[in-house]
Amino acid sequence: MVEQASAWVESPLQMLCAVEAHHAGLLGPETVVVPRAGLRPLKATRRELRSLGMPEGVELAEPRERMPRRVQAVGDAFSGKVQLRWLTSRTGRIVIVDDGLATLHLLELLAAGPYRPLLRARVKPTGPRAALGLAAALRLRLSKVSVFTALNVDDKLEQAVRDAGIDLVRHDFAWLRSQPPSAEGPNERTVVLGTSLVRNGLVHREQYLRWLTELAAREPLAYYPHRREDPVDVALIRERPGITVHEAGVPAELTLRGLESGQRVLSLPSTAITSLRVLLSPRGVAVEPVDVPDHWWTSRAAPALRSHLTGVS
C-alpha cells in the first residue's frame, strides 16, 4: 500500500507550490494537501485549482483546524505549530514549499549554521519561543530537508545552503504552465499588484495612494489587492476614478494567467515579480518592478530591509 504524503498549507501560494512539489515528484505518488481552516483565500484557491487538470495523485482536502499528525510538506517553517510538530513526530523527509519573501529569510538562517533559531524577521521572540526556534533548527539538521522554490537565489547563498546539507530544488511552475490560460483576464492594459508594505508600516499610505491616483489619471488600472492589505485601504483605492479593484485571495500566478501580449503588470518589491515573469513573459506580458522612492519609506524600514526588498525584485 502506497503511503500518502501530507502537505499542510496556510496561504494560497503555499497551496499552489504544494501541488507543484507533488508534480515535481518530491512527495511521492499520492499527496493530500490540507489547508488550514478559517482562511477565505485558501477556499478560493482550492476552488480555482480544482477547476484545472490536477496532477494525478493529488487530493485537495477539506480545510482543517489541526495539522495532520505526520506532515511531510509545509510552507511556513517559522510557525510554532509546525516546529512543535517536527519535534514531536517522526517526520522523515521534510519538504518546505515556497512562502514568498519568508523563504529567502529561511535560506539565510539555514546557511548561517545549526545554531540560528528559526524565527521570523523583525520579530523579538520570548525566551521559550526562541528555544523552540533553536530546537527546530537543530531538528532540521537531523532530517533530510528540501526547500522547493521558484525564487531567484544568488549563487553564494545557494552554495552555502547546499553546504549545510539542505537540498535546494528550483522550479518554474511547470504544472501551472501546462494548464490552459485563464479564460478571463482584466481588460485594462495595466495591472497593479497590491502590497503589504503599507499595512506593515514600511511605506507611507498617503504616498502609495497618491501614486495610484496619478497613475489612474493617465490610464485605467486593474488593481489586485494583496491578501494582507488593509480593507480600509482597499476601500479607499476602490473610490479612486479609473481603478477597478478585483477580489483578493487567489494567487496572482493563477488569476493573471489570461493576460495577453501588450498588457503589463506593475508591482512594488515582491517575490510575485519573479514567478509572474516565469509565467507571463513567454506570452509577451511585461512584469515591471516599481522602485520605492526614498520619501515613501517610513522610519520602520531600516536600510538593510530596504536593500533586501529591492534585491527581491
CSV table of C-alpha atoms in Angstrom, one decimal:
chain,number,residue,atom,x,y,z
A,1,MET,CA,0.0,0.0,0.0
A,2,VAL,CA,1.4,3.4,-1.0
A,3,GLU,CA,1.8,5.8,1.9
A,4,GLN,CA,0.1,9.1,1.3
A,5,ALA,CA,2.1,12.2,1.9
A,6,SER,CA,0.6,15.2,3.7
A,7,ALA,CA,1.1,18.9,2.9
A,8,TRP,CA,-0.1,21.5,5.4
A,9,VAL,CA,-0.7,24.9,3.8
A,10,GLU,CA,-1.6,28.2,5.3
A,11,SER,CA,-1.5,30.6,2.3
A,12,PRO,CA,-2.6,30.5,-1.3
A,13,LEU,CA,0.9,30.4,-2.6
A,14,GLN,CA,1.8,27.5,-0.3
A,15,MET,CA,-1.2,25.6,-1.7
A,16,LEU,CA,-0.1,26.2,-5.3
A,17,CYS,CA,3.5,25.3,-4.5
A,18,ALA,CA,2.5,22.1,-2.7
A,19,VAL,CA,0.7,21.0,-5.9
A,20,GLU,CA,3.9,21.9,-7.9
A,21,ALA,CA,6.1,19.9,-5.5
A,22,HIS,CA,3.9,16.8,-6.0
A,23,HIS,CA,4.1,17.3,-9.8
A,24,ALA,CA,7.9,17.5,-9.5
A,25,GLY,CA,8.0,14.2,-7.7
A,26,LEU,CA,9.1,15.4,-4.3
A,27,LEU,CA,6.2,14.0,-2.3
A,28,GLY,CA,5.7,10.5,-3.8
A,29,PRO,CA,2.8,9.2,-5.9
A,30,GLU,CA,0.0,10.3,-3.6
A,31,THR,CA,-0.3,13.6,-1.7
A,32,VAL,CA,-3.1,15.1,0.3
A,33,VAL,CA,-2.9,18.9,0.6
A,34,VAL,CA,-4.6,20.0,3.8
A,35,PRO,CA,-5.5,23.7,4.0
A,36,ARG,CA,-5.8,25.4,7.4
A,37,ALA,CA,-9.4,26.2,8.2
A,38,GLY,CA,-10.9,29.7,8.6
A,39,LEU,CA,-9.0,31.4,5.7
A,40,ARG,CA,-11.2,32.6,2.9
A,41,PRO,CA,-8.3,32.9,0.4
A,42,LEU,CA,-7.5,29.2,0.8
A,43,LYS,CA,-11.1,28.3,0.0
A,44,ALA,CA,-11.0,30.4,-3.2
A,45,THR,CA,-7.6,29.0,-4.2
A,46,ARG,CA,-8.7,25.4,-3.6
A,47,ARG,CA,-11.8,26.0,-5.8
A,48,GLU,CA,-9.6,27.5,-8.6
A,49,LEU,CA,-7.1,24.7,-8.5
A,50,ARG,CA,-9.9,22.1,-8.6
A,51,SER,CA,-11.2,23.6,-11.8
A,52,LEU,CA,-7.9,22.8,-13.5
A,53,GLY,CA,-6.4,19.4,-14.5
A,54,MET,CA,-4.9,18.4,-11.2
A,55,PRO,CA,-1.8,16.2,-11.3
A,56,GLU,CA,-2.5,12.6,-10.8
A,57,GLY,CA,-2.3,11.5,-7.1
A,58,VAL,CA,-3.2,14.9,-5.6
A,59,GLU,CA,-6.1,15.4,-3.2
A,60,LEU,CA,-7.2,18.8,-2.1
A,61,ALA,CA,-8.7,18.0,1.3
A,62,GLU,CA,-11.3,19.9,3.2
A,63,PRO,CA,-9.9,22.7,5.5
A,64,ARG,CA,-9.0,21.5,9.0
A,65,GLU,CA,-8.2,23.3,12.3
A,66,ARG,CA,-5.4,20.9,13.2
A,67,MET,CA,-2.4,19.7,11.3
A,68,PRO,CA,-2.1,16.1,10.4
A,69,ARG,CA,-0.1,14.0,12.9
A,70,ARG,CA,2.6,13.4,10.3
A,71,VAL,CA,3.2,16.1,7.7
A,72,GLN,CA,5.9,15.9,5.0
A,73,ALA,CA,5.5,19.3,3.4
A,74,VAL,CA,4.8,22.7,4.9
A,75,GLY,CA,5.1,26.3,3.8
A,76,ASP,CA,5.7,28.2,7.0
A,77,ALA,CA,8.8,26.9,8.6
A,78,PHE,CA,8.6,29.7,11.2
A,79,SER,CA,5.2,28.6,12.6
A,80,GLY,CA,5.4,27.5,16.2
A,81,LYS,CA,2.8,24.8,15.5
A,82,VAL,CA,4.9,23.4,12.6
A,83,GLN,CA,8.1,23.5,14.6
A,84,LEU,CA,6.4,21.7,17.5
A,85,ARG,CA,5.1,19.0,15.2
A,86,TRP,CA,8.6,18.5,13.8
A,87,LEU,CA,9.9,17.9,17.4
A,88,THR,CA,7.1,15.5,18.4
A,89,SER,CA,6.7,13.3,15.4
A,90,ARG,CA,8.8,11.1,13.1
A,91,THR,CA,8.8,13.3,10.0
A,92,GLY,CA,11.3,11.5,7.8
A,93,ARG,CA,11.9,13.8,4.8
A,94,ILE,CA,10.8,17.4,5.2
A,95,VAL,CA,9.8,19.5,2.1
A,96,ILE,CA,9.4,23.2,2.7
A,97,VAL,CA,7.4,24.8,-0.2
A,98,ASP,CA,7.8,28.4,-1.3
A,99,ASP,CA,6.3,31.0,1.0
A,100,GLY,CA,7.5,34.2,-0.8
A,101,LEU,CA,9.9,36.5,1.0
A,102,ALA,CA,10.0,34.3,4.1
A,103,THR,CA,11.7,31.6,2.0
A,104,LEU,CA,14.7,33.8,1.4
A,105,HIS,CA,15.0,34.6,5.1
A,106,LEU,CA,14.7,30.8,5.9
A,107,LEU,CA,17.6,30.1,3.4
A,108,GLU,CA,19.8,32.7,5.0
A,109,LEU,CA,19.2,31.2,8.5
A,110,LEU,CA,19.8,27.6,7.3
A,111,ALA,CA,23.0,28.7,5.6
A,112,ALA,CA,24.3,30.5,8.7
A,113,GLY,CA,24.6,27.3,10.7
A,114,PRO,CA,22.6,25.0,13.0
A,115,TYR,CA,22.5,27.4,16.0
A,116,ARG,CA,20.4,30.1,14.4
A,117,PRO,CA,16.9,29.8,15.7
A,118,LEU,CA,14.2,29.7,13.0
A,119,LEU,CA,12.4,32.9,13.8
A,120,ARG,CA,10.5,35.4,11.7
A,121,ALA,CA,12.4,38.5,10.5
A,122,ARG,CA,11.9,41.7,12.6
A,123,VAL,CA,10.3,39.8,15.5
A,124,LYS,CA,11.6,39.9,19.1
A,125,PRO,CA,10.7,36.5,20.5
A,126,THR,CA,10.2,35.4,24.1
A,127,GLY,CA,12.7,33.0,25.7
A,128,PRO,CA,10.6,29.9,25.2
A,129,ARG,CA,9.8,30.9,21.6
A,130,ALA,CA,13.5,31.4,20.8
A,131,ALA,CA,14.2,28.0,22.4
A,132,LEU,CA,11.6,26.3,20.2
A,133,GLY,CA,13.1,28.0,17.1
A,134,LEU,CA,16.5,26.7,18.0
A,135,ALA,CA,15.3,23.2,18.6
A,136,ALA,CA,13.5,23.3,15.3
A,137,ALA,CA,16.8,24.4,13.5
A,138,LEU,CA,18.6,21.5,15.2
A,139,ARG,CA,15.9,19.1,14.2
A,140,LEU,CA,16.2,20.0,10.6
A,141,ARG,CA,19.9,19.2,10.7
A,142,LEU,CA,19.0,15.7,11.6
A,143,SER,CA,16.4,15.4,8.8
A,144,LYS,CA,16.6,15.2,5.0
A,145,VAL,CA,15.3,18.6,4.1
A,146,SER,CA,14.4,20.1,0.7
A,147,VAL,CA,13.4,23.7,0.1
A,148,PHE,CA,11.2,23.9,-3.1
A,149,THR,CA,11.3,27.4,-4.6
A,150,ALA,CA,10.8,29.5,-7.7
A,151,LEU,CA,12.7,32.5,-6.3
A,152,ASN,CA,16.0,33.8,-7.6
A,153,VAL,CA,18.7,32.7,-5.1
A,154,ASP,CA,22.1,34.1,-5.6
A,155,ASP,CA,25.0,31.6,-6.2
A,156,LYS,CA,26.7,32.4,-2.9
A,157,LEU,CA,23.6,31.7,-0.8
A,158,GLU,CA,22.7,28.7,-2.8
A,159,GLN,CA,26.1,27.1,-2.3
A,160,ALA,CA,26.0,27.9,1.5
A,161,VAL,CA,22.6,26.2,1.7
A,162,ARG,CA,23.8,23.1,-0.1
A,163,ASP,CA,27.0,23.0,2.1
A,164,ALA,CA,24.7,23.0,5.1
A,165,GLY,CA,23.1,19.8,3.8
A,166,ILE,CA,19.9,21.3,2.6
A,167,ASP,CA,18.6,20.3,-0.9
A,168,LEU,CA,17.6,23.4,-2.8
A,169,VAL,CA,15.1,22.4,-5.5
A,170,ARG,CA,14.3,25.1,-8.1
A,171,HIS,CA,11.1,25.1,-10.1
A,172,ASP,CA,9.3,27.2,-12.7
A,173,PHE,CA,5.7,26.3,-12.1
A,174,ALA,CA,5.9,23.5,-14.7
A,175,TRP,CA,2.4,22.1,-13.8
A,176,LEU,CA,0.7,25.5,-13.9
A,177,ARG,CA,2.4,26.4,-17.2
A,178,SER,CA,1.0,23.2,-18.7
A,179,GLN,CA,-2.6,24.3,-18.0
A,180,PRO,CA,-4.6,26.4,-20.5
A,181,PRO,CA,-4.6,30.1,-19.7
A,182,SER,CA,-7.4,31.6,-17.7
A,183,ALA,CA,-10.4,32.4,-20.0
A,184,GLU,CA,-11.0,35.7,-18.3
A,185,GLY,CA,-8.5,38.5,-17.6
A,186,PRO,CA,-8.8,42.2,-17.0
A,187,ASN,CA,-9.4,44.4,-20.0
A,188,GLU,CA,-7.2,47.2,-18.7
A,189,ARG,CA,-3.7,47.4,-20.3
A,190,THR,CA,-2.1,47.9,-16.9
A,191,VAL,CA,-2.5,45.7,-13.8
A,192,VAL,CA,-1.2,46.7,-10.4
A,193,LEU,CA,-0.5,44.2,-7.7
A,194,GLY,CA,-1.3,45.3,-4.2
A,195,THR,CA,1.3,45.4,-1.4
A,196,SER,CA,1.5,44.6,2.2
A,197,LEU,CA,4.2,47.2,2.8
A,198,VAL,CA,1.7,49.9,3.8
A,199,ARG,CA,-0.1,47.7,6.3
A,200,ASN,CA,3.3,46.5,7.7
A,201,GLY,CA,4.1,50.2,8.4
A,202,LEU,CA,7.1,50.2,5.9
A,203,VAL,CA,5.6,52.6,3.3
A,204,HIS,CA,3.6,55.7,3.9
A,205,ARG,CA,-0.1,55.2,3.0
A,206,GLU,CA,-0.5,58.7,1.6
A,207,GLN,CA,2.4,58.4,-0.8
A,208,TYR,CA,1.2,55.0,-2.1
A,209,LEU,CA,-2.4,56.2,-2.6
A,210,ARG,CA,-1.1,59.4,-4.4
A,211,TRP,CA,0.9,57.2,-6.8
A,212,LEU,CA,-2.1,55.1,-7.7
A,213,THR,CA,-4.3,58.1,-8.2
A,214,GLU,CA,-1.8,59.8,-10.5
A,215,LEU,CA,-1.3,56.5,-12.4
A,216,ALA,CA,-5.0,56.0,-12.9
A,217,ALA,CA,-5.3,59.6,-14.1
A,218,ARG,CA,-3.2,58.6,-17.1
A,219,GLU,CA,-4.8,55.2,-17.9
A,220,PRO,CA,-7.4,52.8,-16.4
A,221,LEU,CA,-6.0,50.3,-13.9
A,222,ALA,CA,-6.9,46.8,-12.8
A,223,TYR,CA,-5.9,46.5,-9.1
A,224,TYR,CA,-5.4,43.2,-7.4
A,225,PRO,CA,-5.1,43.7,-3.6
A,226,HIS,CA,-2.6,41.8,-1.5
A,227,ARG,CA,-4.3,39.3,0.7
A,228,ARG,CA,-2.9,41.1,3.8
A,229,GLU,CA,-3.8,44.5,2.6
A,230,ASP,CA,-5.8,46.6,5.0
A,231,PRO,CA,-9.5,46.5,3.9
A,232,VAL,CA,-9.8,50.2,4.7
A,233,ASP,CA,-7.0,51.0,2.2
A,234,VAL,CA,-8.7,48.8,-0.4
A,235,ALA,CA,-11.9,50.7,0.1
A,236,LEU,CA,-10.1,54.0,-0.5
A,237,ILE,CA,-8.5,52.6,-3.6
A,238,ARG,CA,-11.8,51.4,-4.9
A,239,GLU,CA,-13.1,55.0,-4.7
A,240,ARG,CA,-10.4,56.3,-7.0
A,241,PRO,CA,-11.6,57.1,-10.5
A,242,GLY,CA,-10.1,54.8,-13.2
A,243,ILE,CA,-9.3,51.9,-10.8
A,244,THR,CA,-11.2,48.6,-10.9
A,245,VAL,CA,-10.5,46.6,-7.8
A,246,HIS,CA,-10.7,42.8,-8.2
A,247,GLU,CA,-11.3,40.3,-5.3
A,248,ALA,CA,-8.2,39.4,-3.3
A,249,GLY,CA,-7.3,35.9,-2.3
A,250,VAL,CA,-6.3,33.7,-5.2
A,251,PRO,CA,-2.6,33.9,-6.0
A,252,ALA,CA,-1.7,36.3,-8.9
A,253,GLU,CA,0.0,33.4,-10.5
A,254,LEU,CA,-3.4,31.8,-11.0
A,255,THR,CA,-5.6,34.9,-11.6
A,256,LEU,CA,-3.4,36.6,-14.2
A,257,ARG,CA,-2.7,33.7,-16.4
A,258,GLY,CA,-5.0,35.1,-19.0
A,259,LEU,CA,-3.1,38.3,-19.6
A,260,GLU,CA,-2.2,38.9,-23.2
A,261,SER,CA,0.7,40.5,-25.2
A,262,GLY,CA,0.7,44.2,-24.7
A,263,GLN,CA,-0.6,44.2,-21.2
A,264,ARG,CA,1.7,44.8,-18.3
A,265,VAL,CA,1.9,44.2,-14.5
A,266,LEU,CA,3.3,46.8,-12.1
A,267,SER,CA,4.3,45.9,-8.5
A,268,LEU,CA,6.2,47.3,-5.6
A,269,PRO,CA,9.0,44.9,-4.4
A,270,SER,CA,7.5,41.5,-4.2
A,271,THR,CA,8.5,37.9,-4.8
A,272,ALA,CA,5.5,37.6,-7.1
A,273,ILE,CA,7.5,39.5,-9.7
A,274,THR,CA,9.8,36.5,-10.2
A,275,SER,CA,7.0,34.0,-10.6
A,276,LEU,CA,4.9,36.2,-12.8
A,277,ARG,CA,7.8,36.7,-15.2
A,278,VAL,CA,8.2,33.0,-15.5
A,279,LEU,CA,4.6,32.6,-16.3
A,280,LEU,CA,3.8,35.7,-18.4
A,281,SER,CA,7.0,36.7,-20.2
A,282,PRO,CA,6.5,34.0,-22.9
A,283,ARG,CA,3.1,35.5,-23.5
A,284,GLY,CA,4.6,38.9,-24.2
A,285,VAL,CA,3.4,40.4,-20.9
A,286,ALA,CA,5.8,42.8,-19.2
A,287,VAL,CA,6.2,42.4,-15.4
A,288,GLU,CA,7.8,45.6,-14.1
A,289,PRO,CA,9.0,46.3,-10.6
A,290,VAL,CA,8.3,49.8,-9.2
A,291,ASP,CA,11.2,51.4,-7.3
A,292,VAL,CA,10.1,52.8,-3.9
A,293,PRO,CA,11.2,56.4,-3.7
A,294,ASP,CA,13.1,57.3,-0.5
A,295,HIS,CA,10.4,59.6,0.8
A,296,TRP,CA,7.9,56.7,0.7
A,297,TRP,CA,9.7,54.6,3.3
A,298,THR,CA,8.8,55.1,6.9
A,299,SER,CA,11.3,55.1,9.8
A,300,ARG,CA,10.4,51.4,10.4
A,301,ALA,CA,12.1,50.4,7.1
A,302,ALA,CA,15.7,50.1,8.0
A,303,PRO,CA,18.3,50.5,5.2
A,304,ALA,CA,19.1,46.8,5.3
A,305,LEU,CA,15.5,45.9,4.9
A,306,ARG,CA,15.0,48.3,2.0
A,307,SER,CA,18.0,46.8,0.3
A,308,HIS,CA,16.7,43.3,0.8
A,309,LEU,CA,13.3,44.1,-0.6
A,310,THR,CA,14.8,45.9,-3.6
A,311,GLY,CA,17.0,42.9,-4.3
A,312,VAL,CA,14.0,40.6,-4.4
A,313,SER,CA,12.7,42.5,-7.4
